[in-house]
Coordinates of C-alpha atoms in Angstrom, one line a residue:
R1 CA -7.1 -1.2 13.6
P2 CA -3.9 -2.3 14.8
P3 CA -2.5 -2.0 19.0
R4 CA -0.8 0.6 19.9
L5 CA 2.5 -1.7 19.9
A6 CA 6.1 -1.9 21.7
G7 CA 9.2 -2.3 19.4
G8 CA 7.9 -0.9 16.1
R9 CA 8.5 -2.1 12.5
Q10 CA 9.7 -5.2 13.3
A11 CA 6.5 -5.6 15.6
R12 CA 4.2 -4.2 13.5
R13 CA 5.6 -6.9 11.3
D14 CA 4.5 -9.0 14.1
Y15 CA 0.8 -8.3 13.7
L16 CA 0.0 -8.1 10.3
C17 CA 2.0 -12.0 10.1
A18 CA -0.2 -12.8 13.3
V19 CA -3.3 -11.2 11.7
V20 CA -2.9 -13.6 8.3
A21 CA -2.6 -16.7 11.2
R22 CA -6.1 -15.9 12.5
I23 CA -7.7 -15.0 9.1
K24 CA -5.9 -18.8 8.2
S25 CA -7.8 -20.6 10.9
A26 CA -10.4 -18.8 10.4
V27 CA -11.0 -20.3 6.6
G28 CA -8.9 -24.0 8.1
R29 CA -4.7 -24.3 7.9
G30 CA -4.4 -26.0 4.9
A31 CA -5.6 -22.7 2.6
K32 CA -2.6 -20.5 1.1
V33 CA -3.3 -17.0 3.1
G34 CA -1.7 -13.1 2.2
H35 CA -1.5 -10.2 2.3
A36 CA -1.2 -6.8 0.1
G37 CA 1.7 -4.9 1.3
T38 CA 2.7 -3.0 5.3
L39 CA 1.2 -0.3 7.1
D40 CA 3.8 2.2 9.7
P41 CA 3.8 1.4 13.1
M42 CA 1.6 4.0 13.8
A43 CA -0.5 3.7 11.0
T44 CA -4.5 2.4 11.0
G45 CA -6.9 1.9 8.0
V46 CA -6.6 -1.2 5.7
L47 CA -4.8 -3.9 4.7
P48 CA -6.3 -6.9 1.4
V49 CA -6.1 -9.9 2.5
A50 CA -6.2 -12.7 0.0
I51 CA -7.1 -16.2 0.1
G52 CA -7.0 -19.4 -2.0
E53 CA -6.2 -18.3 -5.9
A54 CA -6.2 -15.1 -4.9
T55 CA -3.0 -15.2 -3.4
K56 CA -1.3 -15.1 -6.4
T57 CA -2.8 -11.7 -6.7
V58 CA -1.1 -10.4 -4.3
A59 CA 1.7 -8.5 -6.4
F60 CA -0.5 -7.3 -8.8
M61 CA -2.2 -5.5 -5.3
M62 CA 0.9 -4.0 -3.7
D63 CA 1.6 -2.4 -6.9
A64 CA -1.7 -0.4 -7.2
P65 CA -2.3 3.3 -5.4
K66 CA -2.7 3.9 -2.2
R67 CA -4.9 7.3 -0.5
Y68 CA -4.2 8.2 3.0
R69 CA -5.4 10.5 5.2
F70 CA -2.7 11.9 7.3
G71 CA -2.0 15.0 9.7
V72 CA 1.0 16.6 10.8
R73 CA 2.4 18.0 13.4
W74 CA 4.9 21.4 12.8
G75 CA 7.5 22.4 15.0
E76 CA 9.0 18.3 16.0
Q77 CA 10.7 17.0 13.1
R78 CA 11.4 13.0 14.7
D79 CA 14.5 10.8 13.4
T80 CA 11.8 8.6 12.2
D81 CA 10.0 11.2 10.7
D82 CA 6.5 10.4 12.8
A83 CA 5.4 10.3 16.4
E84 CA 7.0 7.7 17.2
G85 CA 10.7 8.6 17.3
T86 CA 13.1 11.3 19.4
V87 CA 13.2 15.0 18.4
I88 CA 15.9 15.7 16.0
E89 CA 14.9 19.7 15.2
T90 CA 12.4 22.0 16.3
S91 CA 11.4 25.2 14.5
Q92 CA 9.0 28.4 16.0
S93 CA 7.6 28.7 12.6
R94 CA 4.2 27.7 11.8
P95 CA 3.1 28.4 8.7
A96 CA -0.6 29.7 7.6
G97 CA -2.8 27.8 5.7
S98 CA -1.7 29.1 2.0
T99 CA 1.2 29.0 2.9
V100 CA 0.4 24.9 2.7
A101 CA -1.7 24.8 0.3
N102 CA 0.6 27.1 -2.3
V103 CA 4.0 24.7 -1.9
L104 CA 1.9 20.9 -2.6
P105 CA 1.8 21.6 -6.5
R106 CA 5.9 21.1 -5.9
F107 CA 4.7 16.9 -4.4
I108 CA 2.2 16.2 -8.0
G109 CA 3.2 14.2 -9.9
R110 CA 6.5 12.6 -10.4
I111 CA 8.6 13.5 -7.7
E112 CA 11.7 13.0 -6.0
Q113 CA 11.8 12.0 -2.5
V114 CA 14.6 11.1 -0.1
P115 CA 13.3 7.6 1.9
P116 CA 13.7 8.0 5.6
A117 CA 16.5 6.5 7.7
Y118 CA 14.3 3.9 9.4
S119 CA 12.5 2.4 6.8
A120 CA 12.5 -1.3 5.6
L121 CA 14.7 -0.2 2.9
K122 CA 18.2 -2.5 3.0
V123 CA 21.7 -1.0 2.6
G124 CA 24.2 -2.9 2.1
G125 CA 22.6 -6.6 3.4
E126 CA 21.1 -4.7 6.3
R127 CA 17.8 -2.7 6.4
A128 CA 17.8 1.0 7.4
Y129 CA 16.0 0.6 9.9
A130 CA 18.6 -1.5 12.0
L131 CA 20.9 0.6 11.3
A132 CA 19.3 3.3 12.4
R133 CA 18.8 1.8 15.4
Q134 CA 22.1 1.1 15.6
G135 CA 23.1 5.4 15.7
R136 CA 24.4 4.2 11.3
P137 CA 21.1 6.1 9.5
P138 CA 22.2 5.3 6.1
Q139 CA 21.5 8.3 3.8
L140 CA 19.6 7.3 1.2
A141 CA 19.7 8.2 -2.8
P142 CA 16.4 10.2 -3.6
R143 CA 13.6 7.9 -5.7
T144 CA 11.0 8.8 -7.8
V145 CA 7.8 8.3 -6.4
H146 CA 4.7 8.9 -8.4
V147 CA 1.8 11.5 -6.8
M148 CA -1.9 11.8 -7.9
S149 CA -3.5 13.8 -6.6
L150 CA -2.1 15.7 -2.5
T151 CA -5.2 17.5 -0.9
L152 CA -5.2 20.2 2.3
T153 CA -8.5 19.5 4.1
K154 CA -7.5 21.0 7.6
A155 CA -4.3 24.2 8.8
D156 CA -4.7 26.0 12.2
D157 CA -1.6 26.8 14.4
D158 CA -0.1 22.7 15.1
G159 CA -0.5 21.0 12.5
A160 CA -2.1 20.1 9.6
A161 CA -4.2 17.3 7.5
F162 CA -4.1 16.2 4.3
V163 CA -5.2 13.2 1.6
V164 CA -3.7 11.6 -0.9
E165 CA -3.0 9.2 -3.4
C166 CA 0.0 7.8 -4.7
G167 CA 1.3 4.8 -6.0
K168 CA 4.0 2.1 -5.3
G169 CA 7.4 3.2 -3.0
T170 CA 5.3 6.6 -1.7
Y171 CA 6.3 8.0 2.3
V172 CA 3.9 10.1 3.2
R173 CA 5.8 10.6 5.9
A174 CA 8.6 11.7 3.8
L175 CA 6.6 13.8 2.4
A176 CA 4.5 14.9 5.1
R177 CA 8.9 16.0 6.4
D178 CA 9.3 17.5 2.4
I179 CA 6.4 19.5 3.1
A180 CA 7.3 21.0 6.8
R181 CA 10.3 22.8 5.5
A182 CA 8.6 23.9 1.3
A183 CA 6.9 24.9 3.6
G184 CA 9.2 27.5 6.1
T185 CA 9.4 25.3 9.1
V186 CA 10.0 21.9 10.4
G187 CA 7.3 18.7 11.5
H188 CA 6.5 14.6 11.2
V189 CA 3.1 12.8 10.5
S190 CA 0.9 12.9 14.1
W191 CA -1.5 10.5 12.2
L192 CA -2.0 8.2 9.1
H193 CA -4.6 6.8 7.9
R194 CA -5.2 4.4 4.6
A195 CA -8.3 4.7 3.0
A196 CA -8.0 3.2 0.1
V197 CA -5.0 0.2 -1.7
G198 CA -6.0 -0.1 -5.8
P199 CA -10.3 -0.7 -5.6
F200 CA -10.7 -1.9 -2.2
A201 CA -11.3 1.3 -0.2
E202 CA -12.4 1.1 3.7
E203 CA -16.0 1.7 3.0
D204 CA -16.2 -2.2 2.2
A205 CA -13.4 -3.9 4.8
K206 CA -15.1 -6.1 7.4
P207 CA -13.3 -6.1 10.8
L208 CA -10.8 -8.0 12.0
D209 CA -12.7 -10.0 14.7
K210 CA -16.1 -10.8 13.0
L211 CA -14.3 -11.9 9.6
V212 CA -12.2 -14.7 12.4
A213 CA -16.3 -14.6 14.8
L214 CA -17.8 -16.2 11.2
G215 CA -15.5 -19.4 11.4
H216 CA -15.8 -21.6 8.5
S217 CA -19.0 -20.7 7.3
L218 CA -21.6 -19.0 4.0
A219 CA -22.1 -15.7 5.6
L220 CA -18.0 -16.0 5.7
A221 CA -18.0 -16.6 2.4
E222 CA -20.4 -14.6 1.1
S223 CA -18.1 -11.5 2.9
L224 CA -15.8 -12.8 -0.4
L225 CA -14.7 -10.6 -2.5
P226 CA -14.3 -12.4 -5.8
V227 CA -10.7 -13.5 -6.8
D228 CA -11.0 -11.0 -10.3
A229 CA -11.7 -8.1 -7.8
A230 CA -8.2 -6.8 -7.7
L231 CA -7.6 -6.2 -11.2
A232 CA -10.4 -4.7 -11.9
D233 CA -8.1 -2.3 -13.2
I234 CA -6.7 -4.2 -15.7
P235 CA -8.9 -4.4 -19.6
A236 CA -10.4 -7.6 -19.4
L237 CA -10.2 -9.7 -22.5
P238 CA -13.2 -12.1 -23.4
L239 CA -12.5 -15.6 -24.4
T240 CA -14.0 -18.4 -26.4
A241 CA -13.8 -21.7 -24.5
R242 CA -11.5 -23.2 -27.1
E243 CA -8.7 -20.0 -26.0
A244 CA -9.7 -20.4 -22.2
D245 CA -8.4 -23.8 -22.3
R246 CA -5.1 -23.4 -24.5
L247 CA -3.7 -19.6 -22.4
R248 CA -4.3 -22.8 -19.2
H249 CA -2.0 -24.7 -20.9
G250 CA 0.7 -21.8 -21.5
Q251 CA 0.5 -22.1 -25.1
P252 CA -0.9 -18.0 -26.7
V253 CA -4.1 -16.9 -28.4
P254 CA -5.3 -14.2 -30.7
A255 CA -5.1 -10.5 -28.6
H256 CA -8.7 -9.9 -30.5
G257 CA -7.3 -6.4 -31.2
A258 CA -6.2 -5.9 -27.5
A259 CA -3.7 -2.8 -27.2
P260 CA 0.0 -4.7 -25.9
G261 CA 0.0 -4.9 -22.0
R262 CA -1.8 -6.4 -19.6
V263 CA -5.1 -8.2 -19.9
R264 CA -7.2 -10.2 -18.1
A265 CA -8.3 -13.0 -19.2
I266 CA -11.9 -14.1 -18.9
A267 CA -14.5 -16.8 -20.2
G268 CA -18.1 -16.0 -20.0
S269 CA -17.5 -14.3 -16.0
R270 CA -14.5 -16.8 -14.9
L271 CA -11.2 -15.7 -14.4
V272 CA -8.7 -17.8 -16.6
A273 CA -5.0 -15.7 -16.5
L274 CA -3.5 -12.0 -16.5
A275 CA -1.3 -12.2 -19.9
E276 CA 0.3 -10.0 -21.6
V277 CA -0.8 -8.4 -25.3
G278 CA 1.9 -8.6 -28.0
A279 CA 2.2 -8.5 -31.4
G280 CA -1.1 -9.6 -31.8
Q281 CA -1.1 -12.2 -29.6
A282 CA -1.9 -13.2 -25.6
R283 CA 0.8 -14.6 -23.6
P284 CA 0.2 -16.3 -20.6
V285 CA 1.8 -14.6 -17.5
R286 CA -0.4 -15.9 -14.2
V287 CA -3.2 -18.8 -14.5
F288 CA -5.9 -19.1 -12.3
N289 CA -7.5 -22.3 -11.0
M290 CA -11.1 -20.6 -10.6

């Protein structure tokens, strides 16, 4: 749970870099450390951090679905679409819980969403939030995003709370803004918590201070998940020792009937590579030196 930070989005990015630096100091400055995805400035929750060979999985973790809990306050739209922004529109309308529940199906599936003006998207080489701060909020084009599920968990006169599972590129702030409009009012995110990133859920997360305190110890090593934990949703392709050696050296191997697409190549219990299956063969995409 990061502290409240003056300076908004840049401060949050600086904070995440500091998180990586603290973990790198704990495990040894020679170790590679990376994180899978940023959080909105006011958000709390899960941040997957990869160490060593696991940093090769970061790109795949960033593509993983996320689960959020969030609250929406009715009656005020803000320029950032969250509680840290300036009020730009108000409404006296307060939708009933049944009204809110009835509009939610519109936001499930593949939907078109206009990102918030205060976002990290680039417009003409500049970040959208930088333009917005200069008084030149960009007109961002709608993008197709995937919302797997969206549930109303609480509703009262002041606002509502939700749980959403969504794909890469979905802005919860934009979702809150659009739900409010569909329900006949305006609104903004009042709080936001990321509960899971792919297979990494808050129930299994470790507090940062606790990890850092472990330093170079067996306890720290035992706190780490295996490298292939980030790839648990990708089908496994068992290989012989000879096939594993060929794949490590960039050569294709038989796919053994695996369906076309991405697979997790393993030899025994050891992760060998991420591979792409096509035409009956598996070709390495990312090799792991375990």
